[in-house]
mmCIF file of C-alpha atoms in Angstrom:
data_model
loop_
_atom_site.group_PDB
_atom_site.id
_atom_site.type_symbol
_atom_site.label_atom_id
_atom_site.label_comp_id
_atom_site.label_asym_id
_atom_site.label_seq_id
_atom_site.Cartn_x
_atom_site.Cartn_y
_atom_site.Cartn_z
ATOM 1 C CA MET N 1 51.906 53.549 -66.031
ATOM 2 C CA ARG N 2 49.600 51.401 -68.246
ATOM 3 C CA ASN N 3 49.492 48.530 -65.524
ATOM 4 C CA LEU N 4 48.852 51.139 -62.729
ATOM 5 C CA ILE N 5 45.824 52.339 -64.593
ATOM 6 C CA ILE N 6 44.386 48.861 -65.497
ATOM 7 C CA ILE N 7 44.436 47.459 -61.953
ATOM 8 C CA PRO N 8 42.437 50.016 -60.283
ATOM 9 C CA PHE N 9 39.989 49.877 -63.062
ATOM 10 C CA THR N 10 39.693 46.036 -62.794
ATOM 11 C CA LEU N 11 39.147 46.335 -58.969
ATOM 12 C CA LEU N 12 36.410 48.956 -59.647
ATOM 13 C CA LEU N 13 34.603 46.661 -62.331
ATOM 14 C CA ILE N 14 34.750 43.701 -59.813
ATOM 15 C CA SER N 15 33.126 45.944 -57.125
ATOM 16 C CA CYS N 16 30.454 47.064 -59.187
ATOM 17 C CA THR N 17 29.718 43.500 -60.605
ATOM 18 C CA SER N 18 29.520 42.261 -56.934
ATOM 19 C CA GLN N 19 27.043 45.131 -55.970
ATOM 20 C CA ASN N 20 24.864 44.422 -58.979
ATOM 21 C CA LYS N 21 24.503 40.809 -58.005
ATOM 22 C CA ASP N 22 22.931 41.739 -54.751
ATOM 23 C CA MET N 23 20.197 43.813 -56.734
ATOM 24 C CA ASN N 24 16.860 42.280 -58.229
ATOM 25 C CA ASN N 25 15.763 43.611 -61.444
ATOM 26 C CA SER N 26 13.802 46.694 -60.075
ATOM 27 C CA GLY N 27 17.018 47.859 -58.394
ATOM 28 C CA GLU N 28 15.976 46.754 -54.940
ATOM 29 C CA GLN N 29 18.314 44.868 -52.663
ATOM 30 C CA LYS N 30 17.594 41.175 -52.633
ATOM 31 C CA ALA N 31 15.667 39.674 -49.731
ATOM 32 C CA ASP N 32 17.239 37.918 -46.900
ATOM 33 C CA THR N 33 14.378 36.725 -44.840
ATOM 34 C CA ILE N 34 10.414 36.782 -45.201
ATOM 35 C CA PHE N 35 8.308 37.090 -42.019
ATOM 36 C CA ILE N 36 4.510 36.517 -42.409
ATOM 37 C CA THR N 37 1.823 37.087 -39.984
ATOM 38 C CA TYR N 38 -1.797 36.445 -40.637
ATOM 39 C CA PHE N 39 -5.264 36.110 -39.174
ATOM 40 C CA GLN N 40 -7.287 32.961 -39.699
ATOM 41 C CA HIS N 41 -9.672 33.558 -42.384
ATOM 42 C CA SER N 42 -12.557 32.753 -40.314
ATOM 43 C CA VAL N 43 -11.859 35.447 -37.642
ATOM 44 C CA ASP N 44 -14.791 37.771 -36.995
ATOM 45 C CA SER N 45 -14.041 41.696 -36.555
ATOM 46 C CA ASP N 46 -16.394 44.642 -35.928
ATOM 47 C CA VAL N 47 -14.183 46.944 -37.994
ATOM 48 C CA ALA N 48 -11.847 46.430 -40.932
ATOM 49 C CA ILE N 49 -8.434 44.967 -40.029
ATOM 50 C CA THR N 50 -5.710 47.204 -41.184
ATOM 51 C CA CYS N 51 -2.099 46.572 -42.395
ATOM 52 C CA ASP N 52 -1.085 48.799 -39.171
ATOM 53 C CA LYS N 53 -3.030 46.481 -36.863
ATOM 54 C CA ILE N 54 -1.308 43.350 -38.133
ATOM 55 C CA ALA N 55 2.031 45.052 -38.103
ATOM 56 C CA SER N 56 1.531 45.829 -34.389
ATOM 57 C CA ILE N 57 0.690 42.262 -33.680
ATOM 58 C CA GLN N 58 3.730 41.055 -35.714
ATOM 59 C CA LYS N 59 5.902 43.259 -33.450
ATOM 60 C CA ASP N 60 4.240 41.673 -30.226
ATOM 61 C CA HIS N 61 4.941 38.180 -31.660
ATOM 62 C CA LEU N 62 8.692 39.082 -32.116
ATOM 63 C CA GLU N 63 8.575 39.807 -28.276
ATOM 64 C CA ASN N 64 6.716 36.453 -27.786
ATOM 65 C CA ASP N 65 3.545 37.981 -26.662
ATOM 66 C CA TYR N 66 0.835 35.670 -28.008
ATOM 67 C CA ASN N 67 -1.613 35.565 -25.060
ATOM 68 C CA SER N 68 -4.112 38.090 -26.493
ATOM 69 C CA TYR N 69 -4.552 36.177 -29.887
ATOM 70 C CA PHE N 70 -5.861 32.722 -28.831
ATOM 71 C CA GLU N 71 -9.545 31.469 -29.171
ATOM 72 C CA TYR N 72 -10.789 29.024 -26.572
ATOM 73 C CA GLY N 73 -7.205 29.062 -24.993
ATOM 74 C CA MET N 74 -5.912 26.793 -27.788
ATOM 75 C CA ILE N 75 -6.703 27.798 -31.287
ATOM 76 C CA PRO N 76 -4.455 30.710 -32.574
ATOM 77 C CA LEU N 77 -6.253 33.573 -34.129
ATOM 78 C CA VAL N 78 -2.983 34.965 -35.369
ATOM 79 C CA ILE N 79 -0.234 32.894 -36.758
ATOM 80 C CA ASP N 80 3.276 33.741 -37.885
ATOM 81 C CA THR N 81 6.013 32.040 -39.834
ATOM 82 C CA PHE N 82 9.368 32.824 -41.377
ATOM 83 C CA ILE N 83 10.556 31.712 -44.863
ATOM 84 C CA VAL N 84 14.225 31.241 -44.914
ATOM 85 C CA ASN N 85 14.761 28.847 -47.840
ATOM 86 C CA SER N 86 16.876 30.831 -50.391
ATOM 87 C CA GLU N 87 15.054 29.199 -53.189
ATOM 88 C CA TYR N 88 11.576 30.297 -52.182
ATOM 89 C CA ILE N 89 12.918 33.786 -51.073
ATOM 90 C CA GLU N 90 14.282 34.274 -54.564
ATOM 91 C CA LYS N 91 11.129 33.076 -56.226
ATOM 92 C CA ILE N 92 8.928 35.318 -54.127
ATOM 93 C CA ASP N 93 11.207 38.363 -54.813
ATOM 94 C CA SER N 94 11.246 37.568 -58.437
ATOM 95 C CA LEU N 95 7.520 37.405 -58.671
ATOM 96 C CA LEU N 96 7.183 40.604 -56.711
ATOM 97 C CA GLN N 97 8.998 42.486 -59.184
ATOM 98 C CA LEU N 98 6.148 41.835 -61.708
ATOM 99 C CA ARG N 99 3.592 43.790 -59.762
ATOM 100 C CA GLU N 100 1.521 46.434 -61.496
ATOM 101 C CA LYS N 101 0.221 49.630 -60.047
ATOM 102 C CA ILE N 102 -3.627 49.869 -59.608
ATOM 103 C CA GLU N 103 -6.073 52.324 -58.301
ATOM 104 C CA THR N 104 -6.629 52.472 -54.375
ATOM 105 C CA PHE N 105 -9.072 49.980 -53.127
ATOM 106 C CA ASN N 106 -10.539 48.864 -49.766
ATOM 107 C CA ASP N 107 -10.345 45.351 -48.392
ATOM 108 C CA ASP N 108 -10.294 43.613 -44.830
ATOM 109 C CA LYS N 109 -6.625 42.726 -44.390
ATOM 110 C CA ARG N 110 -5.482 39.243 -43.369
ATOM 111 C CA MET N 111 -1.808 38.748 -43.984
ATOM 112 C CA LEU N 112 1.246 40.933 -43.652
ATOM 113 C CA VAL N 113 4.435 39.825 -45.393
ATOM 114 C CA SER N 114 7.678 41.518 -44.103
ATOM 115 C CA ILE N 115 10.603 41.356 -46.421
ATOM 116 C CA LYS N 116 14.053 41.977 -44.917
ATOM 117 C CA ARG N 117 16.641 43.007 -47.429
ATOM 118 C CA HIS N 118 20.488 42.984 -47.488
ATOM 119 C CA ASN N 119 20.823 46.662 -46.722
ATOM 120 C CA GLY N 120 18.522 46.348 -43.841
ATOM 121 C CA LYS N 121 15.443 47.889 -45.372
ATOM 122 C CA ASN N 122 12.052 46.202 -44.657
ATOM 123 C CA ASP N 123 9.395 46.158 -47.303
ATOM 124 C CA GLU N 124 5.782 45.219 -46.456
ATOM 125 C CA LEU N 125 3.176 43.343 -48.690
ATOM 126 C CA CYS N 126 -0.191 43.468 -47.151
ATOM 127 C CA ILE N 127 -2.677 41.063 -48.428
ATOM 128 C CA GLY N 128 -6.479 41.317 -48.019
ATOM 129 C CA ASN N 129 -9.495 38.903 -47.584
ATOM 130 C CA PHE N 130 -11.047 38.326 -50.903
ATOM 131 C CA LEU N 131 -9.535 40.831 -53.387
ATOM 132 C CA ALA N 132 -6.130 39.071 -53.714
ATOM 133 C CA PRO N 133 -4.098 39.313 -55.992
ATOM 134 C CA LYS N 134 -4.904 43.006 -55.238
ATOM 135 C CA VAL N 135 -2.542 44.070 -52.560
ATOM 136 C CA TYR N 136 -0.633 46.920 -50.883
ATOM 137 C CA TYR N 137 3.208 47.061 -51.098
ATOM 138 C CA ASN N 138 4.695 49.598 -48.962
ATOM 139 C CA ASN N 139 1.373 51.306 -48.697
ATOM 140 C CA GLU N 140 0.889 51.523 -52.524
ATOM 141 C CA PRO N 141 -1.919 49.479 -54.336
ATOM 142 C CA TYR N 142 -0.768 46.830 -56.764
ATOM 143 C CA ILE N 143 -1.837 43.667 -58.494
ATOM 144 C CA ILE N 144 0.591 40.751 -58.215
ATOM 145 C CA ALA N 145 0.653 37.223 -59.785
ATOM 146 C CA ASP N 146 -1.636 34.510 -58.620
ATOM 147 C CA GLU N 147 1.471 32.263 -58.191
ATOM 148 C CA LEU N 148 2.975 34.739 -55.650
ATOM 149 C CA ILE N 149 -0.285 34.615 -53.615
ATOM 150 C CA PHE N 150 -0.251 30.880 -53.690
ATOM 151 C CA ILE N 151 3.383 30.592 -52.531
ATOM 152 C CA LEU N 152 2.906 32.957 -49.568
ATOM 153 C CA ARG N 153 -0.427 31.368 -48.389
ATOM 154 C CA TYR N 154 0.802 27.813 -49.004
ATOM 155 C CA LYS N 155 4.265 28.230 -47.332
ATOM 156 C CA SER N 156 2.838 30.089 -44.312
ATOM 157 C CA GLY N 157 -0.017 27.411 -43.775
ATOM 158 C CA TYR N 158 -2.707 29.958 -44.346
ATOM 159 C CA TYR N 159 -4.846 27.489 -46.477
ATOM 160 C CA ARG N 160 -5.182 24.991 -43.715
ATOM 161 C CA TRP N 161 -7.560 27.298 -41.881
ATOM 162 C CA ASN N 162 -9.804 27.900 -44.648
ATOM 163 C CA ASP N 163 -12.113 26.273 -47.335
ATOM 164 C CA PRO N 164 -9.850 25.858 -50.261
ATOM 165 C CA ASN N 165 -12.625 26.483 -52.714
ATOM 166 C CA LEU N 166 -12.378 30.182 -51.710
ATOM 167 C CA PHE N 167 -9.149 30.685 -53.318
ATOM 168 C CA GLN N 168 -8.874 30.938 -57.190
ATOM 169 C CA GLU N 169 -5.040 30.633 -57.247
ATOM 170 C CA LEU N 170 -5.518 27.045 -55.979
ATOM 171 C CA ASN N 171 -7.268 26.064 -59.234
ATOM 172 C CA ASN N 172 -3.812 25.862 -60.704
ATOM 173 C CA HIS N 173 -2.610 23.265 -58.119
ATOM 174 C CA LYS N 174 -5.377 20.798 -58.022
ATOM 175 C CA GLU N 175 -3.393 18.065 -56.062
ATOM 176 C CA ILE N 176 -2.467 20.358 -53.356
ATOM 177 C CA LYS N 177 -6.134 21.618 -53.279
ATOM 178 C CA LYS N 178 -7.460 18.073 -52.825
ATOM 179 C CA GLU N 179 -4.876 17.413 -49.980
ATOM 180 C CA LEU N 180 -6.007 20.746 -48.286
ATOM 181 C CA GLU N 181 -9.632 19.717 -48.430
ATOM 182 C CA GLU N 182 -8.874 16.340 -46.929
ATOM 183 C CA GLN N 183 -6.808 18.011 -44.129
ATOM 184 C CA LEU N 184 -9.566 20.545 -43.534
ATOM 185 C CA ILE N 185 -12.030 17.760 -42.750
ATOM 186 C CA VAL N 186 -9.583 16.287 -40.163
ATOM 187 C CA ASP N 187 -8.817 19.690 -38.610
ATOM 188 C CA ASP N 188 -12.513 20.452 -38.240
ATOM 189 C CA GLU N 189 -13.271 17.245 -36.469
ATOM 190 C CA PHE N 190 -10.300 17.863 -34.201
ATOM 191 C CA ARG N 191 -11.426 21.355 -33.326
ATOM 192 C CA LYS N 192 -14.994 20.057 -32.699
ATOM 193 C CA GLU N 193 -13.741 17.549 -30.149
ATOM 194 C CA LYS N 194 -11.692 20.048 -28.341
ATOM 195 C CA GLU N 195 -14.604 22.450 -28.194
ATOM 196 C CA LYS N 196 -16.766 19.805 -26.643
ATOM 197 C CA ILE N 197 -14.226 19.090 -24.062
ATOM 198 C CA LEU N 198 -13.852 22.842 -23.067
ATOM 199 C CA LEU N 199 -17.649 23.240 -23.067
ATOM 200 C CA ASN N 200 -17.948 20.167 -20.721
ATOM 201 C CA GLN N 201 -15.240 21.529 -18.403
ATOM 202 C CA ALA N 202 -17.013 24.823 -18.335
ATOM 203 C CA ILE N 203 -20.410 23.188 -17.353
ATOM 204 C CA GLU N 204 -18.732 21.155 -14.522
#
């Protein structure tokens, strides 16, 4: 009889331990993949860009509808990328748990981070123009770590479209900041040449 009691209890303990391993410190399911969609920082808009706007664009991208979001027929105004590396996903998820609730604020949104979790739930992190690390997480205002902002922007390629001096979190990554500054010069020269070609074609 004693053995009959111990065996089910042991199986229950193993099951609970396994489930706990799939949870992060806040009780949320761990993330599987991270999908990031963002506007170039330089994009002009007559009205503030909302999280819902970027979310609708992200849905279009999943359906391979990019045509409406290109400038001059070649430079993307909206870019998206997946983060599937488990090490970075775990780091992002861990830093996200350090978020602190703040008062509501207004900002022109530029990036939407969709976090798909083990249980099928999708969490959304919306990052603005200049007020980061103030963000909206599932429509609630928070402040997050500079390091989390850095990882999301760096791994998604967001910095390459902007002046690195605009971002305070890059002050902790001086070597990367220098590389970005050098790459920005190269990219600017490339874009200027392309614009000249297109302008000449239009005149002809």
